[in-house]
Amino acid sequence: MSVNVTRRRVVATTERKERSFMLLRTSILSAMALATGLLTAAPAAAQDTPDPDAVVATVNGTDITLGHMIALRSSLPQQYNQLPPEVLFDGLLEQLVQQTLLMQSFEGDLSRQSELLIENERRAVVAGEAITRVMGTEPDSEAVQAAYDEKYGNAEEETEYKAAHILVETEDEAKALIEELEGGADFAALAQENSIGPSASNGGDLGWFGAGTMVEPFFNAVAELETGEVSDPLETQFGWHVITLNETRIKEQPALDDVRAELEEQLRQAAFEEHVKKLEADGDVSRADTSGIDPSAINDMTLLED
């Protein structure tokens, strides 16, 4: 089959993923129109404790519950957060009714691709439940303290630098600026007038930074300067720099409470990775020899045609 046909198949797959949201958008527009006409109506009394098993619609004998609506709502993109709850409620309900009608009207066998997508969707949803259970346990305070001590307790002191630079296109421009500075010119003023870098408006000020923040040649040049000293012209992939070092300081280690959330997440992630390793070690997993499969086959939707 031709490349153009394959591309059309890829587009068709993407379009199928959009159709659910197309139904929802249509339903929401209808709900908004209805809500606009009922703005003066008295609101219906809400239940104190809504029951997720409460039936909100029945379509040819198939019940749709509040739980179905809540589950569908949880899968929506953030853009739907701006909608009023009553509009979103009516839109979701209408979508589920329409989807049920369409599902019931379908005759024959599902395509192979649809069957596989359903398998993958169940696999992903159940795996998500498992992940939530594994990572849902909060690490105890002793584990968090141990992680903090390991990461920060014996960390070597790190020097941070506060520097400014003037970025120009040529070495000659950089040399000319150094001559002006040696003659008493103000560094910030020269940066504002001559620098082509984004820090020009701040007089070339780069703020505080440590190792790994700047490209290596630039950082090394800064680290070799004395406070108040101006560098020789330095070339990087961005152009030519004239650098001055304003201050240095020893970086303070963060307090435990400031990094607690970060450490807890790292511990949860480590627990999850260990859990997966154990599952595979205890399980019977056999990976076939895929060397004979062209990796580009995953892009060929025509392979799933009946």
mmCIF file of C-alpha atoms in Angstrom:
data_model
loop_
_atom_site.group_PDB
_atom_site.id
_atom_site.type_symbol
_atom_site.label_atom_id
_atom_site.label_comp_id
_atom_site.label_asym_id
_atom_site.label_seq_id
_atom_site.Cartn_x
_atom_site.Cartn_y
_atom_site.Cartn_z
ATOM 1 C CA MET A 1 0.000 0.000 0.000
ATOM 2 C CA SER A 2 1.226 3.511 -0.804
ATOM 3 C CA VAL A 3 2.736 5.952 1.685
ATOM 4 C CA ASN A 4 -0.196 8.306 1.152
ATOM 5 C CA VAL A 5 -2.688 5.593 2.105
ATOM 6 C CA THR A 6 -0.689 4.774 5.237
ATOM 7 C CA ARG A 7 -0.684 8.435 6.197
ATOM 8 C CA ARG A 8 -4.443 8.556 5.754
ATOM 9 C CA ARG A 9 -4.754 5.587 8.102
ATOM 10 C CA VAL A 10 -2.659 7.394 10.743
ATOM 11 C CA VAL A 11 -4.837 10.477 10.388
ATOM 12 C CA ALA A 12 -7.955 8.333 10.702
ATOM 13 C CA THR A 13 -6.656 6.837 13.945
ATOM 14 C CA THR A 14 -6.040 10.299 15.360
ATOM 15 C CA GLU A 15 -9.497 11.398 14.273
ATOM 16 C CA ARG A 16 -11.099 8.494 16.138
ATOM 17 C CA LYS A 17 -9.455 9.699 19.317
ATOM 18 C CA GLU A 18 -10.954 13.146 18.717
ATOM 19 C CA ARG A 19 -14.502 11.942 18.144
ATOM 20 C CA SER A 20 -15.289 11.487 21.819
ATOM 21 C CA PHE A 21 -14.389 15.084 22.490
ATOM 22 C CA MET A 22 -16.328 16.173 19.408
ATOM 23 C CA LEU A 23 -19.428 14.588 20.914
ATOM 24 C CA LEU A 24 -18.717 16.273 24.233
ATOM 25 C CA ARG A 25 -18.161 19.689 22.638
ATOM 26 C CA THR A 26 -21.482 19.394 20.813
ATOM 27 C CA SER A 27 -23.238 18.295 23.987
ATOM 28 C CA ILE A 28 -21.706 21.132 25.981
ATOM 29 C CA LEU A 29 -22.786 23.729 23.433
ATOM 30 C CA SER A 30 -26.341 22.425 23.721
ATOM 31 C CA ALA A 31 -26.118 22.473 27.499
ATOM 32 C CA MET A 32 -24.809 26.037 27.486
ATOM 33 C CA ALA A 33 -27.631 27.150 25.245
ATOM 34 C CA LEU A 34 -30.148 25.540 27.587
ATOM 35 C CA ALA A 35 -28.499 27.033 30.666
ATOM 36 C CA THR A 36 -28.603 30.510 29.113
ATOM 37 C CA GLY A 37 -32.357 30.227 28.719
ATOM 38 C CA LEU A 38 -32.831 29.022 32.293
ATOM 39 C CA LEU A 39 -30.704 31.540 34.174
ATOM 40 C CA THR A 40 -33.672 32.809 36.158
ATOM 41 C CA ALA A 41 -34.928 29.358 37.071
ATOM 42 C CA ALA A 42 -34.576 28.222 40.659
ATOM 43 C CA PRO A 43 -31.696 25.756 41.102
ATOM 44 C CA ALA A 44 -32.622 22.167 41.846
ATOM 45 C CA ALA A 45 -31.948 20.930 45.350
ATOM 46 C CA ALA A 46 -28.658 19.027 45.450
ATOM 47 C CA GLN A 47 -28.166 15.803 47.374
ATOM 48 C CA ASP A 48 -26.120 16.111 50.553
ATOM 49 C CA THR A 49 -24.100 13.001 49.693
ATOM 50 C CA PRO A 50 -24.389 12.084 46.003
ATOM 51 C CA ASP A 51 -24.476 8.351 45.318
ATOM 52 C CA PRO A 52 -22.084 7.305 42.519
ATOM 53 C CA ASP A 53 -24.397 4.358 41.815
ATOM 54 C CA ALA A 54 -27.342 6.680 41.216
ATOM 55 C CA VAL A 55 -28.794 6.098 37.734
ATOM 56 C CA VAL A 56 -28.854 9.300 35.703
ATOM 57 C CA ALA A 57 -30.141 7.818 32.460
ATOM 58 C CA THR A 58 -31.232 4.500 30.980
ATOM 59 C CA VAL A 59 -30.698 3.835 27.283
ATOM 60 C CA ASN A 60 -32.543 0.810 25.922
ATOM 61 C CA GLY A 61 -32.110 -0.970 29.225
ATOM 62 C CA THR A 62 -28.494 0.092 29.819
ATOM 63 C CA ASP A 63 -27.996 2.234 32.935
ATOM 64 C CA ILE A 64 -25.706 5.237 33.048
ATOM 65 C CA THR A 65 -24.710 6.202 36.585
ATOM 66 C CA LEU A 66 -23.255 9.241 38.264
ATOM 67 C CA GLY A 67 -20.103 7.146 38.674
ATOM 68 C CA HIS A 68 -19.788 6.835 34.899
ATOM 69 C CA MET A 69 -19.986 10.624 34.657
ATOM 70 C CA ILE A 70 -17.376 11.147 37.354
ATOM 71 C CA ALA A 71 -14.988 8.695 35.684
ATOM 72 C CA LEU A 72 -15.448 10.423 32.319
ATOM 73 C CA ARG A 73 -14.955 13.837 33.937
ATOM 74 C CA SER A 74 -11.637 12.711 35.437
ATOM 75 C CA SER A 75 -10.273 11.990 31.961
ATOM 76 C CA LEU A 76 -10.995 15.418 30.483
ATOM 77 C CA PRO A 77 -8.224 17.936 29.668
ATOM 78 C CA GLN A 78 -7.781 20.924 31.987
ATOM 79 C CA GLN A 79 -9.464 23.270 29.524
ATOM 80 C CA TYR A 80 -12.835 21.929 30.704
ATOM 81 C CA ASN A 81 -12.218 23.208 34.240
ATOM 82 C CA GLN A 82 -13.429 26.654 33.225
ATOM 83 C CA LEU A 83 -16.945 25.406 32.464
ATOM 84 C CA PRO A 84 -19.706 25.801 35.076
ATOM 85 C CA PRO A 85 -20.474 22.449 36.768
ATOM 86 C CA GLU A 86 -24.095 22.459 35.593
ATOM 87 C CA VAL A 87 -23.038 22.902 31.959
ATOM 88 C CA LEU A 88 -20.372 20.205 32.205
ATOM 89 C CA PHE A 89 -22.815 17.871 33.970
ATOM 90 C CA ASP A 90 -25.389 18.160 31.187
ATOM 91 C CA GLY A 91 -22.711 17.866 28.496
ATOM 92 C CA LEU A 92 -21.196 14.727 30.001
ATOM 93 C CA LEU A 93 -24.582 13.108 30.438
ATOM 94 C CA GLU A 94 -25.543 13.847 26.845
ATOM 95 C CA GLN A 95 -22.236 12.448 25.609
ATOM 96 C CA LEU A 96 -22.698 9.199 27.527
ATOM 97 C CA VAL A 97 -26.241 8.857 26.194
ATOM 98 C CA GLN A 98 -25.056 9.401 22.633
ATOM 99 C CA GLN A 99 -22.118 7.029 23.037
ATOM 100 C CA THR A 100 -24.441 4.344 24.410
ATOM 101 C CA LEU A 101 -26.842 4.774 21.505
ATOM 102 C CA LEU A 102 -23.982 4.562 19.021
ATOM 103 C CA MET A 103 -22.534 1.505 20.748
ATOM 104 C CA GLN A 104 -25.907 -0.224 20.714
ATOM 105 C CA SER A 105 -26.441 0.599 17.051
ATOM 106 C CA PHE A 106 -23.177 -0.988 15.985
ATOM 107 C CA GLU A 107 -23.563 -4.297 14.202
ATOM 108 C CA GLY A 108 -20.960 -6.860 13.280
ATOM 109 C CA ASP A 109 -17.490 -7.398 14.654
ATOM 110 C CA LEU A 110 -15.168 -4.702 15.884
ATOM 111 C CA SER A 111 -12.075 -4.030 13.807
ATOM 112 C CA ARG A 112 -8.889 -5.712 14.914
ATOM 113 C CA GLN A 113 -7.458 -2.318 15.818
ATOM 114 C CA SER A 114 -10.438 -1.499 18.050
ATOM 115 C CA GLU A 115 -10.162 -4.864 19.841
ATOM 116 C CA LEU A 116 -6.472 -4.267 20.495
ATOM 117 C CA LEU A 117 -7.128 -0.705 21.681
ATOM 118 C CA ILE A 118 -9.681 -2.038 24.179
ATOM 119 C CA GLU A 119 -7.109 -4.549 25.464
ATOM 120 C CA ASN A 120 -4.485 -1.814 25.773
ATOM 121 C CA GLU A 121 -6.916 0.533 27.502
ATOM 122 C CA ARG A 122 -7.805 -2.088 30.115
ATOM 123 C CA ARG A 123 -4.125 -2.894 30.575
ATOM 124 C CA ALA A 124 -3.336 0.785 31.150
ATOM 125 C CA VAL A 125 -6.251 1.431 33.522
ATOM 126 C CA VAL A 126 -5.557 -1.619 35.693
ATOM 127 C CA ALA A 127 -1.824 -0.843 35.704
ATOM 128 C CA GLY A 128 -2.692 2.686 36.807
ATOM 129 C CA GLU A 129 -4.633 1.277 39.751
ATOM 130 C CA ALA A 130 -1.629 -0.836 40.705
ATOM 131 C CA ILE A 131 0.699 2.159 40.462
ATOM 132 C CA THR A 132 -1.607 4.198 42.687
ATOM 133 C CA ARG A 133 -1.573 1.489 45.350
ATOM 134 C CA VAL A 134 2.206 1.146 45.294
ATOM 135 C CA MET A 135 2.964 4.863 45.226
ATOM 136 C CA GLY A 136 0.048 5.925 47.399
ATOM 137 C CA THR A 137 1.781 4.953 50.627
ATOM 138 C CA GLU A 138 3.428 7.920 52.319
ATOM 139 C CA PRO A 139 7.092 7.312 53.218
ATOM 140 C CA ASP A 140 7.657 7.353 56.976
ATOM 141 C CA SER A 141 9.582 10.190 58.597
ATOM 142 C CA GLU A 142 12.625 7.995 59.251
ATOM 143 C CA ALA A 143 12.958 7.153 55.562
ATOM 144 C CA VAL A 144 12.619 10.813 54.603
ATOM 145 C CA GLN A 145 15.260 11.823 57.150
ATOM 146 C CA ALA A 146 17.606 9.115 55.884
ATOM 147 C CA ALA A 147 17.123 10.275 52.295
ATOM 148 C CA TYR A 148 17.827 13.860 53.350
ATOM 149 C CA ASP A 149 20.982 12.872 55.215
ATOM 150 C CA GLU A 150 22.223 10.858 52.274
ATOM 151 C CA LYS A 151 21.649 13.638 49.780
ATOM 152 C CA TYR A 152 22.572 16.704 51.811
ATOM 153 C CA GLY A 153 24.207 15.578 55.047
ATOM 154 C CA ASN A 154 27.659 14.886 53.651
ATOM 155 C CA ALA A 155 27.453 17.063 50.561
ATOM 156 C CA GLU A 156 30.579 19.019 49.729
ATOM 157 C CA GLU A 157 30.389 22.787 49.906
ATOM 158 C CA GLU A 158 29.423 24.319 46.595
ATOM 159 C CA THR A 159 30.452 27.797 45.546
ATOM 160 C CA GLU A 160 27.901 29.946 43.748
ATOM 161 C CA TYR A 161 28.802 32.897 41.590
ATOM 162 C CA LYS A 162 27.084 36.191 40.807
ATOM 163 C CA ALA A 163 28.393 37.431 37.486
ATOM 164 C CA ALA A 164 27.511 39.658 34.555
ATOM 165 C CA HIS A 165 28.516 39.473 30.923
ATOM 166 C CA ILE A 166 28.400 41.346 27.663
ATOM 167 C CA LEU A 167 27.706 39.159 24.626
ATOM 168 C CA VAL A 168 28.882 40.369 21.203
ATOM 169 C CA GLU A 169 29.409 38.781 17.810
ATOM 170 C CA THR A 170 33.162 39.219 17.296
ATOM 171 C CA GLU A 171 36.387 39.073 19.262
ATOM 172 C CA ASP A 172 37.318 42.584 18.151
ATOM 173 C CA GLU A 173 34.110 43.940 19.670
ATOM 174 C CA ALA A 174 34.912 42.144 22.916
ATOM 175 C CA LYS A 175 38.462 43.565 22.976
ATOM 176 C CA ALA A 176 37.150 47.085 22.362
ATOM 177 C CA LEU A 177 34.739 46.748 25.302
ATOM 178 C CA ILE A 178 37.536 45.567 27.589
ATOM 179 C CA GLU A 179 39.548 48.661 26.658
ATOM 180 C CA GLU A 180 36.593 50.853 27.595
ATOM 181 C CA LEU A 181 36.232 49.046 30.919
ATOM 182 C CA GLU A 182 39.925 49.489 31.636
ATOM 183 C CA GLY A 183 39.373 53.186 30.987
ATOM 184 C CA GLY A 184 36.721 53.368 33.683
ATOM 185 C CA ALA A 185 33.527 52.680 31.740
ATOM 186 C CA ASP A 186 30.548 51.248 33.638
ATOM 187 C CA PHE A 187 30.047 47.543 32.930
ATOM 188 C CA ALA A 188 26.234 47.602 33.241
ATOM 189 C CA ALA A 189 25.939 50.593 30.948
ATOM 190 C CA LEU A 190 28.127 48.938 28.293
ATOM 191 C CA ALA A 191 26.060 45.759 28.550
ATOM 192 C CA GLN A 192 22.834 47.659 28.032
ATOM 193 C CA GLU A 193 24.264 49.446 24.995
ATOM 194 C CA ASN A 194 26.181 46.602 23.347
ATOM 195 C CA SER A 195 25.152 43.147 24.524
ATOM 196 C CA ILE A 196 23.067 40.987 22.187
ATOM 197 C CA GLY A 197 22.197 38.598 25.007
ATOM 198 C CA PRO A 198 18.851 38.475 26.868
ATOM 199 C CA SER A 199 20.455 39.863 30.037
ATOM 200 C CA ALA A 200 21.339 43.153 28.320
ATOM 201 C CA SER A 201 18.372 44.988 29.836
ATOM 202 C CA ASN A 202 19.645 44.001 33.308
ATOM 203 C CA GLY A 203 23.114 45.340 32.630
ATOM 204 C CA GLY A 204 24.329 41.833 31.812
ATOM 205 C CA ASP A 205 23.515 40.541 35.306
ATOM 206 C CA LEU A 206 23.127 36.738 35.312
ATOM 207 C CA GLY A 207 22.192 36.386 38.961
ATOM 208 C CA TRP A 208 23.489 33.566 41.150
ATOM 209 C CA PHE A 209 24.453 30.250 39.577
ATOM 210 C CA GLY A 210 26.499 27.162 40.312
ATOM 211 C CA ALA A 211 28.175 24.358 38.433
ATOM 212 C CA GLY A 212 26.122 22.837 35.647
ATOM 213 C CA THR A 213 23.974 25.891 35.063
ATOM 214 C CA MET A 214 26.101 27.567 32.393
ATOM 215 C CA VAL A 215 27.986 26.035 29.480
ATOM 216 C CA GLU A 216 31.281 24.644 30.743
ATOM 217 C CA PRO A 217 33.737 27.128 29.131
ATOM 218 C CA PHE A 218 31.721 30.035 30.498
ATOM 219 C CA PHE A 219 31.472 28.589 34.007
ATOM 220 C CA ASN A 220 35.172 27.732 34.096
ATOM 221 C CA ALA A 221 36.056 31.284 33.089
ATOM 222 C CA VAL A 222 33.863 32.703 35.849
ATOM 223 C CA ALA A 223 35.337 30.345 38.461
ATOM 224 C CA GLU A 224 38.857 31.537 37.638
ATOM 225 C CA LEU A 225 38.027 35.229 38.151
ATOM 226 C CA GLU A 226 38.610 37.243 41.293
ATOM 227 C CA THR A 227 35.749 39.382 42.565
ATOM 228 C CA GLY A 228 35.592 42.572 40.474
ATOM 229 C CA GLU A 229 37.921 41.177 37.777
ATOM 230 C CA VAL A 230 37.033 41.299 34.066
ATOM 231 C CA SER A 231 37.787 38.312 31.854
ATOM 232 C CA ASP A 232 39.634 38.152 28.558
ATOM 233 C CA PRO A 233 37.384 37.676 25.517
ATOM 234 C CA LEU A 234 35.759 34.237 25.724
ATOM 235 C CA GLU A 235 34.141 32.438 22.818
ATOM 236 C CA THR A 236 31.239 29.996 23.214
ATOM 237 C CA GLN A 237 28.605 28.765 20.802
ATOM 238 C CA PHE A 238 26.607 31.890 21.609
ATOM 239 C CA GLY A 239 29.281 34.396 20.605
ATOM 240 C CA TRP A 240 32.011 36.331 22.376
ATOM 241 C CA HIS A 241 31.709 37.188 26.072
ATOM 242 C CA VAL A 242 33.235 39.772 28.354
ATOM 243 C CA ILE A 243 32.594 38.633 31.926
ATOM 244 C CA THR A 244 32.906 40.218 35.337
ATOM 245 C CA LEU A 245 32.552 38.452 38.674
ATOM 246 C CA ASN A 246 30.531 40.431 41.221
ATOM 247 C CA GLU A 247 30.265 38.119 44.238
ATOM 248 C CA THR A 248 30.731 34.547 45.454
ATOM 249 C CA ARG A 249 29.073 32.614 48.248
ATOM 250 C CA ILE A 250 28.834 29.105 49.664
ATOM 251 C CA LYS A 251 25.518 27.552 48.716
ATOM 252 C CA GLU A 252 23.371 26.810 51.737
ATOM 253 C CA GLN A 253 21.886 23.360 52.065
ATOM 254 C CA PRO A 254 18.066 23.415 52.086
ATOM 255 C CA ALA A 255 16.121 22.694 55.253
ATOM 256 C CA LEU A 256 14.414 19.305 55.437
ATOM 257 C CA ASP A 257 10.935 20.818 55.242
ATOM 258 C CA ASP A 258 11.877 22.709 52.066
ATOM 259 C CA VAL A 259 12.715 19.492 50.211
ATOM 260 C CA ARG A 260 10.421 17.060 52.017
ATOM 261 C CA ALA A 261 7.938 16.789 49.134
ATOM 262 C CA GLU A 262 10.759 16.211 46.647
ATOM 263 C CA LEU A 263 12.336 13.507 48.804
ATOM 264 C CA GLU A 264 8.991 11.781 49.398
ATOM 265 C CA GLU A 265 8.355 11.660 45.664
ATOM 266 C CA GLN A 266 11.812 10.200 45.073
ATOM 267 C CA LEU A 267 11.157 7.530 47.712
ATOM 268 C CA ARG A 268 7.785 6.677 46.162
ATOM 269 C CA GLN A 269 9.385 6.434 42.732
ATOM 270 C CA ALA A 270 12.144 4.205 44.077
ATOM 271 C CA ALA A 271 9.552 1.970 45.767
ATOM 272 C CA PHE A 272 7.636 1.708 42.507
ATOM 273 C CA GLU A 273 10.731 0.803 40.483
ATOM 274 C CA GLU A 274 11.685 -1.827 43.066
ATOM 275 C CA HIS A 275 8.155 -3.216 42.964
ATOM 276 C CA VAL A 276 8.260 -3.571 39.174
ATOM 277 C CA LYS A 277 11.672 -5.271 39.335
ATOM 278 C CA LYS A 278 10.345 -7.750 41.892
ATOM 279 C CA LEU A 279 7.266 -8.473 39.801
ATOM 280 C CA GLU A 280 9.439 -9.258 36.804
ATOM 281 C CA ALA A 281 11.917 -11.306 38.835
ATOM 282 C CA ASP A 282 9.122 -13.369 40.405
ATOM 283 C CA GLY A 283 7.104 -13.619 37.210
ATOM 284 C CA ASP A 284 7.525 -15.601 34.020
ATOM 285 C CA VAL A 285 8.469 -12.985 31.431
ATOM 286 C CA SER A 286 9.792 -14.063 28.067
ATOM 287 C CA ARG A 287 10.790 -11.443 25.506
ATOM 288 C CA ALA A 288 10.860 -12.784 21.959
ATOM 289 C CA ASP A 289 13.662 -12.131 19.504
ATOM 290 C CA THR A 290 12.435 -9.042 17.638
ATOM 291 C CA SER A 291 15.557 -8.537 15.542
ATOM 292 C CA GLY A 292 13.651 -9.658 12.458
ATOM 293 C CA ILE A 293 10.939 -7.010 12.876
ATOM 294 C CA ASP A 294 11.434 -3.652 11.188
ATOM 295 C CA PRO A 295 10.915 -1.037 13.957
ATOM 296 C CA SER A 296 9.063 1.189 11.493
ATOM 297 C CA ALA A 297 6.286 -1.439 11.434
ATOM 298 C CA ILE A 298 4.687 0.298 14.433
ATOM 299 C CA ASN A 299 3.777 3.177 12.126
ATOM 300 C CA ASP A 300 2.015 0.988 9.544
ATOM 301 C CA MET A 301 -1.698 1.017 10.434
ATOM 302 C CA THR A 302 -2.513 -1.084 7.374
ATOM 303 C CA LEU A 303 -1.127 -4.132 9.198
ATOM 304 C CA LEU A 304 -4.235 -4.125 11.397
ATOM 305 C CA GLU A 305 -6.659 -4.189 8.514
ATOM 306 C CA ASP A 306 -9.000 -7.162 8.500
#
